Amino acid sequence: MQLKKILSLVLAAAMSLSMAACGAGSAASSQAVSSPAVSQADSAASEQAAASNAAETVYPVTLTDQAGREVTIEQEPESLVSSYYISTSLLIALGLDSKVVGVENKPGNRPVYALSAPELLDLPTVGTAKEFDLEGCAALAPDLVILPLKLKDAADSLAQLGITALVINPEDQDLLDEAITLIGTATNTQDRANALMDFAAAQEQRLTDALADTDKPTVYLGGNSSFLSTAGDAMYQSDLIQMAGGTNAAAEITDTYWAEVSYEQILAWNPDYIVLASDADYTVEDVLNDPNLAGCAAVENGRVYQIPGDVEAWDSPIPGGILGAVWLASVLHPDQCPEEETTAVINDFYETFYGFSYSEN
């Protein structure tokens, strides 16, 4: 979580300088976030100071985004464009949906938008990570555009047009926290951003404590498009399995993200559980009835499940991604993580950050 610590360090320093200047009859005119070399102890102390002192962003503010670009935001953004479902969901969680003027293609495919911010469904769209509509985005004259790493070139093009853009890359829980901190600082919603990260951290700690003395069953996670596609150790999904008190059967795969494997490899791993991605285009029944998996412990014992995706895909690095671990822990360890407790946590999250009750939808 280096970026988060760096942001916190310099935010705290900037706030201290600002208060000192005010005492001398002048005000700080800018706030910068850079990448100085600092000790762990100094970072931790500064992070704690920032949490208590840096309640608001002082503009102009210069941030380093997750593509390593230095971006200066002159004033608090009042109009936002998001070309990425993760950042769009994050903007809703930060209470910024009323400021969004453009979103990624096919917002109607995201049930969480309809449940929490239905006005987003009628907004202009600006393309996908592969086909970004630079001209259409520019026509919206946004104060700030948020793009995924794949669209770094588009961010540079927007900058040439005088439009401020931030690039995010939330590939795992730490990078997700960095993205939340980055956008929270850029939009002056640090309190809400901190609350969102605190929720995830509290649930991660709860699972750690509850599952400390349990066995760690092996879990094979089948990908969206193919059962034989699975998440290696570098993927967010592998973190999810570990947080839920399991062991990723494919953890030995460290040189790629999504990996193609064979039935023979799955049988050699012989996972205790098989879990399907939220958006898998095959079913639990397909896996249970697959003759290629005869003898696999998970299939023989009927331990094949699909991650819920009726609101959003919890097996992706979204603000609610921690709920994937909460749900999976209740599957792997029902005694330590009972279903009613899991339901209460999920409802609490959506009621707090999205304004609806999960169990009522």
Coordinates of C-alpha atoms in Angstrom, one line a residue:
M1 CA 0.0 0.0 0.0
Q2 CA 2.9 2.3 -0.8
L3 CA 0.9 5.0 -2.6
K4 CA -1.6 5.2 0.3
K5 CA 1.3 5.8 2.7
I6 CA 2.9 8.3 0.4
L7 CA -0.3 10.2 0.0
S8 CA -0.9 10.2 3.7
L9 CA 2.6 11.3 4.5
V10 CA 2.6 14.4 2.2
L11 CA -1.0 15.3 3.0
A12 CA 0.0 15.5 6.6
A13 CA 3.0 17.6 5.9
A14 CA 1.0 19.9 3.6
M15 CA -1.7 20.4 6.3
S16 CA 1.0 21.2 8.9
L17 CA 2.5 23.8 6.6
S18 CA -0.9 25.2 5.8
M19 CA -1.8 25.7 9.5
A20 CA 1.6 27.3 10.2
A21 CA 1.1 29.7 7.3
C22 CA -2.3 30.6 8.5
G23 CA -0.9 31.4 12.0
A24 CA 1.5 33.8 10.3
G25 CA -1.2 35.6 8.4
S26 CA -0.9 33.7 5.1
A27 CA -2.5 30.6 3.5
A28 CA -1.0 27.7 1.7
S29 CA -1.8 27.9 -2.0
S30 CA -1.1 24.3 -3.0
Q31 CA -0.8 20.7 -1.8
A32 CA 1.6 18.2 -3.4
V33 CA 1.9 14.5 -3.2
S34 CA 5.2 13.0 -4.3
S35 CA 7.3 9.9 -3.7
P36 CA 10.0 10.7 -1.2
A37 CA 12.0 7.9 0.4
V38 CA 10.8 7.5 4.0
S39 CA 11.2 5.0 6.7
Q40 CA 8.3 2.6 7.7
A41 CA 8.1 4.3 11.1
D42 CA 7.9 7.8 9.6
S43 CA 5.3 6.6 7.1
A44 CA 3.1 5.0 9.8
A45 CA 3.3 8.1 12.0
S46 CA 2.5 10.4 9.1
E47 CA -0.4 8.2 8.0
Q48 CA -1.9 8.4 11.5
A49 CA -1.4 12.2 11.5
A50 CA -3.0 12.5 8.1
A51 CA -6.0 10.5 9.2
S52 CA -6.7 12.9 12.0
N53 CA -5.7 16.2 10.3
A54 CA -6.3 16.0 6.6
A55 CA -10.1 16.1 6.5
E56 CA -10.2 18.2 3.4
T57 CA -8.2 18.5 0.2
V58 CA -6.4 21.8 -0.3
Y59 CA -6.5 22.8 -4.0
P60 CA -4.6 22.9 -6.3
V61 CA -3.4 19.4 -5.4
T62 CA -0.8 17.4 -7.3
L63 CA -1.2 13.6 -7.2
T64 CA 0.7 10.7 -8.8
D65 CA -1.8 8.3 -10.4
Q66 CA -1.4 4.6 -10.7
A67 CA 0.3 4.9 -14.1
G68 CA 2.9 7.1 -12.5
R69 CA 1.6 10.3 -14.0
E70 CA 1.8 13.5 -12.0
V71 CA -1.6 15.2 -12.2
T72 CA -2.5 18.6 -10.9
I73 CA -6.2 19.3 -10.0
E74 CA -6.8 23.0 -9.8
Q75 CA -10.1 22.9 -7.9
E76 CA -12.6 20.5 -6.5
P77 CA -14.2 18.7 -9.4
E78 CA -17.8 19.3 -10.0
S79 CA -18.3 17.1 -13.1
L80 CA -16.8 13.6 -13.4
V81 CA -16.5 11.0 -16.2
S82 CA -15.7 7.4 -15.5
S83 CA -14.9 5.0 -18.3
Y84 CA -14.4 2.0 -16.0
Y85 CA -17.0 0.1 -14.0
I86 CA -14.7 -0.1 -10.9
S87 CA -14.2 3.6 -10.7
T88 CA -17.9 4.2 -11.5
S89 CA -18.9 2.0 -8.6
L90 CA -16.4 3.7 -6.4
L91 CA -17.8 7.2 -7.3
I92 CA -21.2 5.9 -6.1
A93 CA -19.7 4.6 -2.9
L94 CA -18.0 8.0 -2.3
G95 CA -21.3 9.8 -2.7
L96 CA -20.3 11.4 -6.0
D97 CA -22.9 9.9 -8.3
S98 CA -24.7 13.3 -8.7
K99 CA -21.5 14.8 -10.2
V100 CA -21.0 12.0 -12.8
V101 CA -21.8 13.2 -16.3
G102 CA -20.5 10.3 -18.4
V103 CA -19.9 6.6 -17.8
E104 CA -18.6 3.4 -19.6
N105 CA -20.7 1.6 -22.2
K106 CA -23.6 -0.6 -21.2
P107 CA -24.2 0.8 -17.7
G108 CA -27.5 -1.2 -17.7
N109 CA -25.5 -4.4 -17.3
R110 CA -24.5 -3.2 -13.8
P111 CA -27.4 -4.0 -11.4
V112 CA -25.7 -2.0 -8.6
Y113 CA -26.1 1.2 -10.7
A114 CA -29.9 0.7 -11.0
L115 CA -30.2 0.0 -7.3
S116 CA -28.1 2.8 -6.0
A117 CA -27.8 5.5 -8.7
P118 CA -30.4 4.9 -11.5
E119 CA -29.7 8.3 -13.0
L120 CA -26.4 6.9 -14.3
L121 CA -28.2 4.6 -16.7
D122 CA -29.3 7.6 -18.9
L123 CA -25.9 9.4 -19.0
P124 CA -23.8 9.6 -22.2
T125 CA -21.3 6.8 -22.6
V126 CA -17.6 7.2 -23.4
G127 CA -16.7 3.7 -24.7
T128 CA -14.7 0.8 -23.2
A129 CA -11.1 0.1 -22.2
K130 CA -10.5 -1.0 -25.8
E131 CA -12.5 1.7 -27.7
F132 CA -12.5 4.9 -25.8
D133 CA -14.5 7.8 -27.2
L134 CA -12.1 10.7 -26.8
E135 CA -14.2 13.2 -28.7
G136 CA -17.4 12.2 -26.9
C137 CA -15.7 12.5 -23.5
A138 CA -14.2 15.9 -24.4
A139 CA -17.7 17.2 -25.5
L140 CA -18.9 16.6 -21.9
A141 CA -16.3 19.1 -20.6
P142 CA -15.6 17.2 -17.4
D143 CA -13.5 18.6 -14.6
L144 CA -12.0 15.1 -14.0
V145 CA -11.9 11.8 -16.0
I146 CA -11.0 8.5 -14.4
L147 CA -9.6 5.8 -16.6
P148 CA -8.2 2.3 -16.3
L149 CA -4.5 1.6 -16.9
K150 CA -5.3 0.3 -20.4
L151 CA -6.4 3.8 -21.3
K152 CA -3.2 5.6 -20.2
D153 CA -2.7 6.9 -23.8
A154 CA -6.2 8.4 -23.7
A155 CA -5.4 10.1 -20.4
D156 CA -2.4 11.7 -22.0
S157 CA -4.5 12.8 -25.0
L158 CA -7.1 14.3 -22.7
A159 CA -4.3 16.2 -20.9
Q160 CA -3.3 17.7 -24.3
L161 CA -6.9 18.9 -24.6
G162 CA -6.7 20.6 -21.2
I163 CA -8.9 17.9 -19.5
T164 CA -7.6 16.4 -16.3
A165 CA -7.5 12.6 -16.1
L166 CA -6.4 10.1 -13.4
V167 CA -5.5 6.5 -14.2
I168 CA -6.2 3.8 -11.7
N169 CA -5.1 0.1 -11.7
P170 CA -6.9 -1.7 -8.8
E171 CA -5.6 -5.2 -9.5
D172 CA -5.5 -6.4 -5.9
Q173 CA -6.7 -5.2 -2.4
D174 CA -3.7 -3.0 -1.8
L175 CA -3.9 -1.3 -5.2
L176 CA -7.7 -0.9 -4.7
D177 CA -7.0 0.9 -1.5
E178 CA -4.5 3.1 -3.3
A179 CA -7.1 3.9 -6.0
I180 CA -9.7 4.7 -3.3
T181 CA -7.2 7.1 -1.6
L182 CA -6.3 8.7 -4.9
I183 CA -9.8 9.4 -5.9
G184 CA -10.9 10.4 -2.4
T185 CA -8.1 13.0 -2.3
A186 CA -8.8 14.2 -5.9
T187 CA -12.5 14.7 -5.1
N188 CA -12.3 15.9 -1.5
T189 CA -14.1 12.8 -0.1
Q190 CA -11.4 11.5 2.1
D191 CA -13.7 10.8 5.0
R192 CA -15.9 8.6 2.9
A193 CA -12.9 7.0 1.3
N194 CA -11.4 6.2 4.7
A195 CA -14.7 4.8 5.9
L196 CA -14.8 2.5 2.8
M197 CA -11.3 1.2 3.5
D198 CA -11.9 0.9 7.2
F199 CA -15.0 -1.4 6.4
A200 CA -12.9 -3.7 4.3
A201 CA -10.0 -3.7 6.8
A202 CA -12.4 -4.5 9.6
Q203 CA -13.9 -7.5 7.7
E204 CA -10.5 -8.8 6.8
Q205 CA -9.4 -8.6 10.4
R206 CA -12.7 -10.3 11.5
L207 CA -12.0 -13.2 9.1
T208 CA -8.4 -13.5 10.2
D209 CA -9.4 -13.7 13.8
A210 CA -12.3 -16.1 13.2
L211 CA -10.3 -18.5 10.9
A212 CA -7.0 -18.4 12.7
D213 CA -7.2 -22.0 13.9
T214 CA -9.0 -23.6 11.0
D215 CA -7.7 -25.8 8.2
K216 CA -7.3 -24.1 4.9
P217 CA -9.1 -26.1 2.2
T218 CA -7.9 -25.9 -1.4
V219 CA -10.1 -23.9 -3.7
Y220 CA -10.0 -24.0 -7.5
L221 CA -11.6 -20.9 -9.1
G222 CA -13.0 -21.2 -12.6
G223 CA -12.9 -18.1 -14.8
N224 CA -15.7 -16.3 -16.5
S225 CA -15.3 -17.6 -20.1
S226 CA -13.9 -21.0 -19.4
F227 CA -13.8 -23.4 -16.5
L228 CA -10.2 -24.2 -17.5
S229 CA -9.1 -20.6 -17.0
T230 CA -8.1 -19.8 -13.4
A231 CA -6.5 -17.1 -11.3
G232 CA -2.9 -17.3 -10.4
D233 CA -1.3 -16.1 -7.2
A234 CA -0.9 -12.5 -8.5
M235 CA -4.7 -12.1 -9.0
Y236 CA -7.2 -10.4 -6.7
Q237 CA -9.2 -13.6 -6.7
S238 CA -6.3 -15.4 -5.1
D239 CA -6.3 -12.8 -2.3
L240 CA -10.0 -13.3 -1.9
I241 CA -9.5 -17.1 -1.4
Q242 CA -6.8 -16.5 1.2
M243 CA -8.9 -14.0 3.1
A244 CA -11.7 -16.5 3.2
G245 CA -9.5 -19.1 4.9
G246 CA -8.7 -21.1 1.9
T247 CA -5.7 -22.0 -0.3
N248 CA -5.7 -21.2 -4.0
A249 CA -5.1 -24.5 -5.8
A250 CA -3.4 -22.5 -8.5
A251 CA -1.1 -20.5 -6.2
E252 CA 1.9 -22.1 -7.8
I253 CA 1.1 -20.1 -11.0
T254 CA 3.1 -16.9 -10.4
D255 CA 4.2 -15.8 -13.9
T256 CA 0.8 -14.7 -15.3
Y257 CA -2.6 -13.6 -14.2
W258 CA -5.4 -15.7 -15.8
A259 CA -3.9 -19.0 -16.7
E260 CA -5.2 -21.8 -19.0
V261 CA -4.9 -25.2 -17.3
S262 CA -5.9 -28.8 -18.2
Y263 CA -8.3 -31.2 -16.6
E264 CA -5.3 -33.3 -15.7
Q265 CA -3.9 -30.4 -13.7
I266 CA -7.1 -29.9 -11.8
L267 CA -7.3 -33.5 -11.0
A268 CA -3.7 -33.4 -9.8
W269 CA -4.5 -30.5 -7.6
N270 CA -7.7 -32.3 -6.4
P271 CA -9.3 -29.2 -4.8
D272 CA -11.6 -29.5 -1.8
Y273 CA -13.9 -26.9 -3.3
I274 CA -14.5 -25.5 -6.8
V275 CA -15.8 -22.0 -7.0
L276 CA -17.1 -20.4 -10.2
A277 CA -16.6 -16.7 -11.1
S278 CA -19.7 -14.5 -10.7
D279 CA -20.1 -14.0 -14.4
A280 CA -19.2 -17.5 -15.5
D281 CA -21.1 -18.5 -18.7
Y282 CA -21.4 -22.1 -17.4
T283 CA -23.1 -23.5 -14.3
V284 CA -22.5 -25.4 -11.2
E285 CA -24.5 -28.3 -12.7
D286 CA -22.2 -28.2 -15.7
V287 CA -19.2 -28.8 -13.5
L288 CA -20.9 -31.4 -11.3
N289 CA -21.9 -33.4 -14.4
D290 CA -18.6 -33.0 -16.3
P291 CA -17.1 -36.5 -16.8
N292 CA -13.6 -35.1 -17.0
L293 CA -13.8 -34.2 -13.3
A294 CA -14.8 -37.7 -12.1
G295 CA -12.8 -38.4 -9.0
C296 CA -12.2 -34.8 -8.1
A297 CA -12.8 -34.3 -4.4
A298 CA -14.9 -31.1 -4.8
V299 CA -17.2 -32.8 -7.4
E300 CA -17.5 -36.1 -5.5
N301 CA -18.5 -34.2 -2.3
G302 CA -20.8 -31.7 -4.1
R303 CA -18.7 -28.8 -3.0
V304 CA -19.1 -26.7 -6.2
Y305 CA -20.4 -23.1 -5.8
Q306 CA -20.8 -19.9 -7.8
I307 CA -19.9 -16.5 -6.3
P308 CA -23.1 -14.4 -6.2
G309 CA -23.3 -11.8 -8.9
D310 CA -26.8 -10.6 -8.8
V311 CA -25.8 -7.1 -7.7
E312 CA -22.1 -7.0 -8.8
A313 CA -19.2 -9.3 -9.2
W314 CA -17.6 -9.7 -5.8
D315 CA -14.6 -11.6 -7.4
S316 CA -13.3 -8.4 -8.9
P317 CA -11.4 -5.5 -7.2
I318 CA -14.5 -3.3 -6.7
P319 CA -15.2 -1.4 -3.5
G320 CA -17.5 -4.3 -2.4
G321 CA -14.9 -6.9 -3.3
I322 CA -14.3 -7.7 0.3
L323 CA -17.8 -9.2 0.3
G324 CA -16.5 -12.0 -1.9
A325 CA -14.2 -13.1 0.9
V326 CA -17.0 -12.7 3.4
W327 CA -19.3 -14.9 1.4
L328 CA -16.7 -17.5 0.6
A329 CA -15.7 -17.8 4.2
S330 CA -19.3 -18.7 5.1
V331 CA -19.0 -21.5 2.4
L332 CA -15.7 -22.8 3.5
H333 CA -16.1 -22.3 7.3
P334 CA -19.8 -22.1 8.1
D335 CA -19.3 -22.8 11.8
Q336 CA -16.9 -19.8 12.2
C337 CA -18.7 -17.6 9.7
P338 CA -22.4 -18.4 9.9
E339 CA -24.8 -17.4 7.1
E340 CA -26.8 -14.9 9.2
E341 CA -23.6 -13.0 10.2
T342 CA -22.6 -12.9 6.5
T343 CA -25.9 -11.6 5.5
A344 CA -25.8 -8.8 8.1
V345 CA -22.3 -7.7 6.9
I346 CA -23.4 -7.6 3.3
N347 CA -26.6 -5.6 4.1
D348 CA -24.5 -3.2 6.3
F349 CA -22.1 -2.5 3.4
Y350 CA -24.8 -1.8 0.8
E351 CA -27.0 0.2 3.2
T352 CA -24.0 2.3 4.3
F353 CA -22.3 3.0 0.9
Y354 CA -25.0 2.4 -1.7
G355 CA -28.3 3.2 0.0
F356 CA -30.1 -0.1 -0.4
S357 CA -30.5 -3.5 1.4
Y358 CA -28.9 -6.4 -0.4
S359 CA -31.2 -9.0 1.0
E360 CA -34.3 -7.1 -0.2
N361 CA -33.2 -7.2 -3.8

